Short mmCIF file of C-alpha atoms in Angstrom, two decimals:
data_model
loop_
_atom_site.label_atom_id
_atom_site.label_comp_id
_atom_site.label_asym_id
_atom_site.label_seq_id
_atom_site.Cartn_x
_atom_site.Cartn_y
_atom_site.Cartn_z
CA MET N 1 -3.52 10.41 -19.82
CA ILE N 2 -5.69 7.36 -20.49
CA THR N 3 -4.97 5.59 -23.75
CA ARG N 4 -8.29 4.19 -25.00
CA ASP N 5 -7.75 0.79 -26.53
CA PRO N 6 -10.33 -1.19 -28.56
CA ARG N 7 -9.21 -4.31 -26.68
CA ALA N 8 -10.52 -2.60 -23.53
CA VAL N 9 -7.24 -2.74 -21.63
CA TRP N 10 -6.65 -0.22 -18.86
CA ARG N 11 -3.50 1.68 -19.63
CA VAL N 12 -1.81 4.85 -18.38
CA THR N 13 1.02 6.51 -20.27
CA HIS N 14 4.25 7.21 -18.39
CA GLU N 15 5.16 10.85 -18.74
CA ASP N 16 7.05 13.36 -16.63
CA ARG N 17 8.36 11.81 -13.37
CA GLY N 18 10.15 14.92 -12.14
CA VAL N 19 12.99 14.01 -9.81
CA LEU N 20 13.32 10.35 -10.88
CA ASP N 21 14.90 9.28 -14.14
CA SER N 22 14.19 6.07 -16.07
CA LEU N 23 16.80 4.00 -14.21
CA ASP N 24 15.41 5.15 -10.84
CA LEU N 25 11.95 4.05 -11.94
CA GLN N 26 13.20 0.71 -13.26
CA LEU N 27 15.00 0.14 -9.96
CA LEU N 28 11.81 0.91 -8.05
CA ASN N 29 9.81 -1.41 -10.29
CA ALA N 30 12.35 -4.19 -9.78
CA LEU N 31 12.19 -3.76 -6.01
CA GLN N 32 8.39 -3.87 -6.14
CA ILE N 33 8.81 -7.38 -7.56
CA ALA N 34 11.85 -8.47 -5.52
CA PRO N 35 12.35 -6.06 -2.61
CA ARG N 36 15.27 -7.97 -1.05
CA ALA N 37 17.11 -8.82 -4.25
CA SER N 38 20.81 -8.03 -4.11
CA TRP N 39 22.30 -5.32 -6.28
CA SER N 40 24.39 -7.96 -8.04
CA THR N 41 21.19 -9.84 -8.90
CA LEU N 42 19.40 -6.74 -10.19
CA ALA N 43 22.36 -5.23 -12.09
CA PRO N 44 22.24 -7.46 -15.21
CA VAL N 45 18.43 -7.15 -15.38
CA LEU N 46 18.66 -3.35 -15.28
CA ARG N 47 21.74 -3.32 -17.52
CA THR N 48 23.99 -1.49 -15.10
CA ASP N 49 26.41 -2.33 -12.28
CA PRO N 50 25.75 -3.09 -8.59
CA SER N 51 27.54 0.01 -7.27
CA THR N 52 25.35 2.28 -9.42
CA LEU N 53 22.18 0.65 -8.04
CA SER N 54 23.48 0.91 -4.49
CA ARG N 55 24.23 4.61 -4.91
CA ARG N 56 20.84 5.24 -6.52
CA TRP N 57 18.93 3.49 -3.72
CA THR N 58 20.94 5.30 -1.05
CA ARG N 59 20.03 8.64 -2.63
CA LEU N 60 16.35 7.75 -3.03
CA THR N 61 15.99 6.63 0.58
CA ARG N 62 18.08 9.49 1.98
CA GLU N 63 15.90 12.04 0.18
CA GLY N 64 12.66 10.37 1.26
CA LEU N 65 11.69 9.49 -2.31
CA ALA N 66 11.54 5.70 -1.90
CA TRP N 67 11.54 3.06 0.84
CA THR N 68 10.48 -0.49 1.68
CA THR N 69 8.12 -1.79 4.37
CA ALA N 70 6.86 -5.15 5.63
CA TYR N 71 3.36 -6.00 6.87
CA VAL N 72 0.84 -8.83 6.88
CA LEU N 73 -2.54 -9.49 5.27
CA PRO N 74 -4.82 -10.71 8.11
CA GLU N 75 -7.21 -12.66 5.83
CA ARG N 76 -4.38 -14.73 4.36
CA MET N 77 -2.54 -14.97 7.67
CA GLN N 78 -5.63 -16.66 9.13
CA ALA N 79 -5.60 -19.28 6.36
CA HIS N 80 -2.02 -20.27 7.28
CA SER N 81 -2.45 -20.23 11.07
CA PRO N 82 -1.64 -23.48 12.91
CA THR N 83 -4.57 -25.84 13.51
CA GLY N 84 -6.66 -24.87 16.51
CA GLN N 85 -5.64 -21.23 16.42
CA ARG N 86 -7.44 -18.21 15.07
CA LEU N 87 -6.69 -14.65 14.06
CA ARG N 88 -8.74 -11.67 15.03
CA ALA N 89 -8.29 -8.55 12.95
CA SER N 90 -10.47 -5.71 11.75
CA SER N 91 -9.96 -2.41 9.96
CA ALA N 92 -11.99 0.65 9.12
CA LEU N 93 -11.76 3.96 7.31
CA VAL N 94 -12.72 6.84 9.58
CA GLU N 95 -13.78 10.27 8.35
CA ILE N 96 -12.75 13.06 10.71
CA ARG N 97 -14.16 16.58 10.67
CA CYS N 98 -12.02 19.27 12.24
CA GLU N 99 -12.49 22.83 13.39
CA ALA N 100 -11.11 25.39 10.96
CA GLY N 101 -7.35 25.67 11.26
CA ARG N 102 -6.93 22.68 13.60
CA ARG N 103 -6.34 19.85 11.12
CA SER N 104 -2.58 19.79 11.70
CA GLN N 105 -3.10 19.65 15.46
CA VAL N 106 -5.28 16.56 15.02
CA THR N 107 -2.84 14.80 12.68
CA ASP N 108 0.04 15.52 15.05
CA ALA N 109 -1.93 13.89 17.86
CA ILE N 110 -2.60 10.61 16.03
CA ALA N 111 0.26 10.21 13.54
CA ARG N 112 2.46 8.19 15.91
CA GLU N 113 -0.32 5.90 17.11
CA ALA N 114 0.35 2.25 16.15
CA ALA N 115 -3.36 1.61 15.53
CA VAL N 116 -3.46 4.38 12.92
CA MET N 117 -2.23 2.90 9.65
CA THR N 118 -2.91 5.72 7.21
CA ILE N 119 -3.82 9.43 7.43
CA GLU N 120 -4.85 11.39 4.34
CA CYS N 121 -6.16 14.92 3.94
CA THR N 122 -9.38 15.03 1.95
CA SER N 123 -11.81 17.25 0.08
CA GLY N 124 -15.48 17.64 0.92
CA PRO N 125 -17.14 17.93 4.34
CA ARG N 126 -14.44 15.93 6.14
CA GLU N 127 -10.84 17.07 6.60
CA LEU N 128 -9.18 13.70 7.17
CA ALA N 129 -9.54 10.05 6.16
CA VAL N 130 -7.85 7.72 8.64
CA THR N 131 -7.45 3.94 8.42
CA ILE N 132 -7.57 2.18 11.80
CA ALA N 133 -6.63 -1.43 12.61
CA ALA N 134 -7.53 -3.45 15.71
CA SER N 135 -8.49 -6.98 16.70
CA THR N 136 -12.26 -6.45 16.57
CA PRO N 137 -14.81 -3.89 15.32
CA GLY N 138 -15.60 -3.15 18.96
CA GLN N 139 -11.99 -2.17 19.62
CA ILE N 140 -12.04 0.12 16.60
CA ASP N 141 -15.23 1.74 17.84
CA GLU N 142 -13.70 2.17 21.31
CA TYR N 143 -10.53 3.65 19.85
CA VAL N 144 -12.43 6.15 17.71
CA SER N 145 -14.66 7.23 20.60
CA THR N 146 -11.94 7.49 23.26
CA ALA N 147 -8.78 8.39 21.33
CA ILE N 148 -9.99 10.37 18.30
CA SER N 149 -13.44 11.89 18.90
CA VAL N 150 -12.26 13.52 22.14
CA LEU N 151 -9.24 15.25 20.60
CA PRO N 152 -9.26 19.06 20.66
CA GLY N 153 -10.25 20.24 17.20
CA VAL N 154 -12.29 17.15 16.23
CA THR N 155 -15.97 17.96 15.67
CA ALA N 156 -17.30 14.67 14.24
CA THR N 157 -16.29 11.22 13.01
CA SER N 158 -17.87 8.62 10.72
CA THR N 159 -16.62 5.02 10.53
CA HIS N 160 -16.72 2.75 7.47
CA PHE N 161 -15.79 -0.83 8.37
CA ILE N 162 -13.80 -2.68 5.70
CA ARG N 163 -15.17 -6.07 4.70
CA ARG N 164 -12.77 -7.38 2.07
CA ILE N 165 -9.67 -6.01 0.38
CA TYR N 166 -9.58 -6.94 -3.30
CA ARG N 167 -6.40 -5.04 -4.15
CA GLU N 168 -3.86 -3.21 -2.00
CA GLY N 169 -0.69 -1.24 -2.48
CA SER N 170 1.75 -4.14 -2.75
CA GLU N 171 0.03 -5.16 -6.00
CA TYR N 172 0.61 -1.74 -7.55
CA GLU N 173 3.46 -1.69 -10.07
CA LEU N 174 5.13 1.05 -12.08
CA ASP N 175 5.28 -1.04 -15.27
CA MET N 176 8.67 0.44 -16.20
CA LEU N 177 10.40 -2.85 -17.13
CA SER N 178 10.41 -4.36 -20.59
CA ALA N 179 8.95 -7.82 -21.10
CA SER N 180 12.44 -9.32 -21.31
CA GLN N 181 13.56 -7.55 -18.12
CA ARG N 182 10.45 -8.71 -16.29
CA HIS N 183 10.96 -12.28 -17.46
CA ALA N 184 14.61 -12.24 -16.41
CA LEU N 185 13.71 -10.88 -12.98
CA ASP N 186 10.92 -13.41 -12.48
CA GLU N 187 13.28 -16.24 -13.42
CA THR N 188 15.96 -14.93 -11.08
CA VAL N 189 13.51 -14.67 -8.18
CA ARG N 190 12.14 -18.18 -8.80
CA SER N 191 15.53 -19.82 -9.12
CA GLY N 192 16.93 -18.04 -6.09
CA SER N 193 14.18 -18.77 -3.58
CA GLY N 194 15.16 -22.34 -2.62
CA VAL N 195 12.75 -22.42 0.35
CA GLY N 196 9.05 -22.75 0.95
CA PRO N 197 6.61 -20.49 2.83
CA THR N 198 6.21 -20.44 6.60
CA PRO N 199 3.16 -20.26 8.90
CA PRO N 200 2.77 -17.45 11.46
CA SER N 201 4.70 -17.92 14.71
CA GLU N 202 6.33 -15.92 17.45
CA LEU N 203 9.57 -15.93 15.44
CA THR N 204 7.94 -14.69 12.25
CA GLU N 205 6.29 -11.90 14.21
CA GLN N 206 9.66 -10.81 15.58
CA VAL N 207 11.26 -10.88 12.14
CA ILE N 208 8.42 -8.98 10.48
CA ARG N 209 8.56 -6.36 13.21
CA ALA N 210 12.29 -5.94 12.58
CA LEU N 211 11.68 -5.57 8.83
CA GLN N 212 8.72 -3.19 9.10
CA PRO N 213 10.69 0.03 8.63
CA ASP N 214 13.11 -1.41 6.04
CA VAL N 215 12.69 -4.72 4.23
CA ARG N 216 16.28 -4.57 2.97
CA ARG N 217 17.86 -4.73 6.43
CA PRO N 218 20.70 -7.30 6.48
CA ALA N 219 19.89 -10.63 8.09
CA ALA N 220 22.77 -10.11 10.55
CA GLU N 221 21.17 -6.89 11.75
CA VAL N 222 17.79 -8.57 12.18
CA ALA N 223 19.39 -11.51 14.01
CA ASP N 224 21.16 -9.19 16.43
CA GLU N 225 17.99 -7.23 17.15
CA ILE N 226 15.79 -10.23 17.96
CA GLY N 227 18.47 -12.45 19.50
CA VAL N 228 18.70 -15.39 17.08
CA SER N 229 21.44 -16.80 14.89
CA VAL N 230 22.14 -15.23 11.53
CA PRO N 231 21.35 -18.44 9.59
CA LEU N 232 17.96 -18.70 11.35
CA ALA N 233 17.17 -15.05 10.63
CA ARG N 234 18.22 -15.43 6.99
CA ARG N 235 16.17 -18.61 6.56
CA THR N 236 13.09 -17.08 8.21
CA ILE N 237 13.29 -13.96 6.03
CA ALA N 238 13.58 -16.12 2.90
CA ARG N 239 10.55 -18.19 3.94
CA LEU N 240 8.53 -15.07 4.75
CA ALA N 241 9.33 -13.73 1.28
CA GLN N 242 7.66 -16.86 -0.15
CA SER N 243 4.57 -16.60 2.10
CA ASP N 244 1.45 -15.09 0.55
CA TRP N 245 0.24 -13.68 3.91
CA VAL N 246 3.30 -11.39 4.15
CA ARG N 247 3.92 -8.30 2.08
CA MET N 248 7.38 -6.84 1.52
CA ARG N 249 6.70 -3.68 -0.38
CA ALA N 250 8.70 -1.01 -2.17
CA ASP N 251 6.97 2.35 -2.22
CA PHE N 252 7.69 5.90 -3.32
CA ALA N 253 6.69 9.54 -2.79
CA HIS N 254 4.05 9.60 -5.52
CA GLU N 255 3.14 13.28 -5.15
CA VAL N 256 6.77 14.31 -5.65
CA VAL N 257 7.51 12.18 -8.69
CA GLY N 258 4.54 12.78 -10.98
CA TRP N 259 1.27 11.41 -9.59
CA HIS N 260 -0.46 14.74 -9.09
CA ALA N 261 -3.98 13.55 -8.26
CA SER N 262 -5.03 10.95 -5.72
CA VAL N 263 -8.76 10.21 -5.63
CA VAL N 264 -11.18 7.97 -3.75
CA LEU N 265 -14.32 6.80 -5.53
CA TRP N 266 -17.22 5.57 -3.40
CA LEU N 267 -19.37 3.18 -5.43
CA VAL N 268 -22.81 1.70 -4.85
CA VAL N 269 -22.64 -1.77 -6.40
CA PRO N 270 -25.42 -4.39 -6.54
CA PRO N 271 -24.31 -7.19 -4.17
CA HIS N 272 -24.35 -9.82 -6.92
CA ALA N 273 -21.94 -7.73 -9.02
CA LEU N 274 -19.52 -6.73 -6.27
CA ASP N 275 -16.84 -9.32 -7.02
CA SER N 276 -17.00 -8.67 -10.78
CA VAL N 277 -16.77 -4.89 -10.41
CA ALA N 278 -13.91 -5.18 -7.91
CA ALA N 279 -12.03 -7.59 -10.18
CA GLU N 280 -12.36 -5.26 -13.17
CA LEU N 281 -11.24 -2.21 -11.21
CA SER N 282 -8.34 -4.15 -9.74
CA ARG N 283 -6.98 -4.60 -13.26
CA ASN N 284 -6.73 -0.84 -13.66
CA PRO N 285 -3.05 0.08 -13.12
CA SER N 286 -4.08 3.35 -11.46
CA VAL N 287 -5.89 1.56 -8.62
CA ARG N 288 -3.96 1.42 -5.34
CA LEU N 289 -6.76 0.10 -3.14
CA CYS N 290 -10.07 -1.59 -3.84
CA ALA N 291 -12.08 -2.68 -0.80
CA SER N 292 -15.69 -3.49 0.02
CA THR N 293 -17.17 -1.61 2.96
CA LEU N 294 -20.27 -1.54 5.12
CA GLY N 295 -22.50 1.43 4.41
CA PRO N 296 -24.59 3.07 1.68
CA ALA N 297 -21.52 2.91 -0.62
CA ASN N 298 -20.17 -0.64 -0.54
CA LEU N 299 -16.96 -0.30 -2.60
CA ALA N 300 -14.13 2.18 -2.01
CA VAL N 301 -11.46 2.64 -4.68
CA THR N 302 -8.29 4.72 -4.33
CA LEU N 303 -6.57 5.78 -7.56
CA TRP N 304 -3.26 7.48 -8.28
CA LEU N 305 -3.55 9.65 -11.37
CA HIS N 306 -1.03 11.79 -13.21
CA GLU N 307 -3.75 14.32 -13.99
CA LEU N 308 -7.26 14.61 -12.63
CA ASP N 309 -8.92 14.40 -16.05
CA GLU N 310 -7.85 10.74 -16.26
CA LEU N 311 -10.73 10.04 -13.90
CA ASP N 312 -13.30 10.76 -16.62
CA GLY N 313 -12.11 7.88 -18.79
CA ILE N 314 -12.14 5.49 -15.84
CA GLU N 315 -15.70 6.41 -14.88
CA VAL N 316 -16.95 6.24 -18.48
CA ARG N 317 -15.51 2.75 -18.87
CA LEU N 318 -16.96 1.64 -15.54
CA ARG N 319 -20.40 2.95 -16.49
CA HIS N 320 -20.19 1.18 -19.85
CA LEU N 321 -19.27 -2.18 -18.31
CA PHE N 322 -21.56 -1.96 -15.28
CA PRO N 323 -24.58 0.31 -15.92
CA ASP N 324 -26.05 -0.50 -12.49
CA VAL N 325 -23.00 0.83 -10.62
CA ARG N 326 -23.36 4.35 -9.22
CA VAL N 327 -20.64 6.72 -8.03
CA SER N 328 -21.98 8.17 -4.79
CA ASP N 329 -19.00 10.35 -3.86
CA ARG N 330 -15.55 11.45 -5.00
CA TRP N 331 -12.80 12.52 -2.63
CA MET N 332 -9.61 14.30 -3.61
CA LEU N 333 -6.62 13.38 -1.42
CA PRO N 334 -4.34 16.41 -1.76
CA ARG N 335 -1.87 15.26 0.90
CA VAL N 336 -0.83 12.08 2.70
CA VAL N 337 0.39 12.37 6.30
CA LYS N 338 0.97 8.68 6.98
CA ARG N 339 0.80 5.51 4.87
CA LEU N 340 1.22 2.06 6.42
CA GLY N 341 3.40 3.52 9.15
CA THR N 342 5.49 5.78 6.93
CA LEU N 343 5.31 9.46 7.92
CA PHE N 344 5.53 12.23 5.32
CA ASP N 345 6.68 15.83 5.47
CA ALA N 346 4.78 18.76 3.95
CA GLN N 347 6.49 18.13 0.58
CA GLY N 348 5.26 14.52 0.44
CA ARG N 349 8.63 12.88 1.19
CA ARG N 350 9.18 10.17 3.77
CA SER N 351 10.23 11.70 7.07
CA GLY N 352 9.97 8.77 9.49
CA TYR N 353 8.28 5.52 10.40
CA VAL N 354 5.96 4.29 13.16
CA SER N 355 5.69 0.54 13.76
CA LEU N 356 2.21 -0.80 13.11
CA LEU N 357 0.23 -3.28 15.19
CA LEU N 358 0.62 -6.84 13.92
CA PRO N 359 -2.32 -9.28 14.06
CA ARG N 360 -1.64 -12.11 16.49
CA VAL N 361 -2.70 -15.72 16.23
CA THR N 362 -4.31 -16.92 19.47
CA PRO N 363 -5.68 -20.29 20.71
CA GLY N 364 -9.06 -21.03 19.10
#
C-alpha cells in the first residue's frame, strides 16, 4: 500500500514476497547495486557467509526467480563514441491486436526475434504491447509492416516511437538494505573498482554480448568465448562496469514474488512540463519505466504495484502536483512474455534468453 507522508515522499511498504525471504531480497538488492560483486564481498554486508549466498543465488536462478543481464543505453553510448563516429538507434512500443484465441501463436512467432526486446500481454483493445529496437525509425516501420503485421492472427498494429527514456529498469531497486548496509556496499564497490570507464569498441561489443544472458559469468569463460586473454577480458568487464552507457542489471520474477499488478499510464503532459513531470515520477519507487513518446499521449509510465489500489494514490498525487497533466489511458499488464531478452513461462518465471541487437557505432 502507499504510505502517505506529509513530506511528500513516494513510498511503498514491503509486505508479502511469497517465495523469497528477507535474505533473498537483500541479496537481490545488493546485486542490483553491484551485480558482479563476489560472494565474499557481499557476505559481510549481508551478515552471512559466502557459501550461503552462492547456494541462494543458485536456487534463485535455477528456479527462474532471479537473473542478471547486460545491455547498453544508446543515448549515453553515443556520448562516449570515438570522435568522428556516430550511433544510430531507435525504439518504439507497438500495440498489436490479435484474433480471438491467437495471441499465443503471435507471441510464439516473435518471442525469439532479436529486434523484439519486450512482449507484454495487455488489457483494453490491444492484446499485446511489444518494444522494438532498430537503427532507425524507418527500420522499425519496415519490421512492423513486414514481420509483425503479416503474421497469422494479427489484425492491426499501432506504433508509438520513443523519444527519451527518463528512467528504466536498471534504476529500479528493492530498497531492502538498511542505510548502514547500503553505505558499506557503496564503499566496497567504490574501493574495489580501480579502473575507469571505457568507450564503445569492437571488443566491448563482444564482451557485452557474452555477458547479455548472465552478467556474473566468470572472466575466464568470457575470454574463452571471444578469444582474448583472461586479463584483458577481466579488465574490459571491470571498465564496462564503470561506464554509464552500459547496464548490468539484476532482475527478478516480479509476478511470482509479490508484485501482483503491473500498469502502464499514458499521460498527456504540456511540453514545457514534460521534464518536471518525468523527474517527479522517476522518484516514485514503483516506476520501472518512464519515457516520452510521439503521439497524443506524450509520456508512458510503467509501474509495478503490490496491489492495484496503490494506483489511486499515485494518480491523486500526480494530479495535485501537476493539475494540467491528464491520464489518457491505463493498461493492465497481466503477463510478461519477454523482457529485455529474457523469456518467461506461463507462471512468470524465467525460462530462457534471446540475445538482443546491440547498437553499433559507425563512421560519421
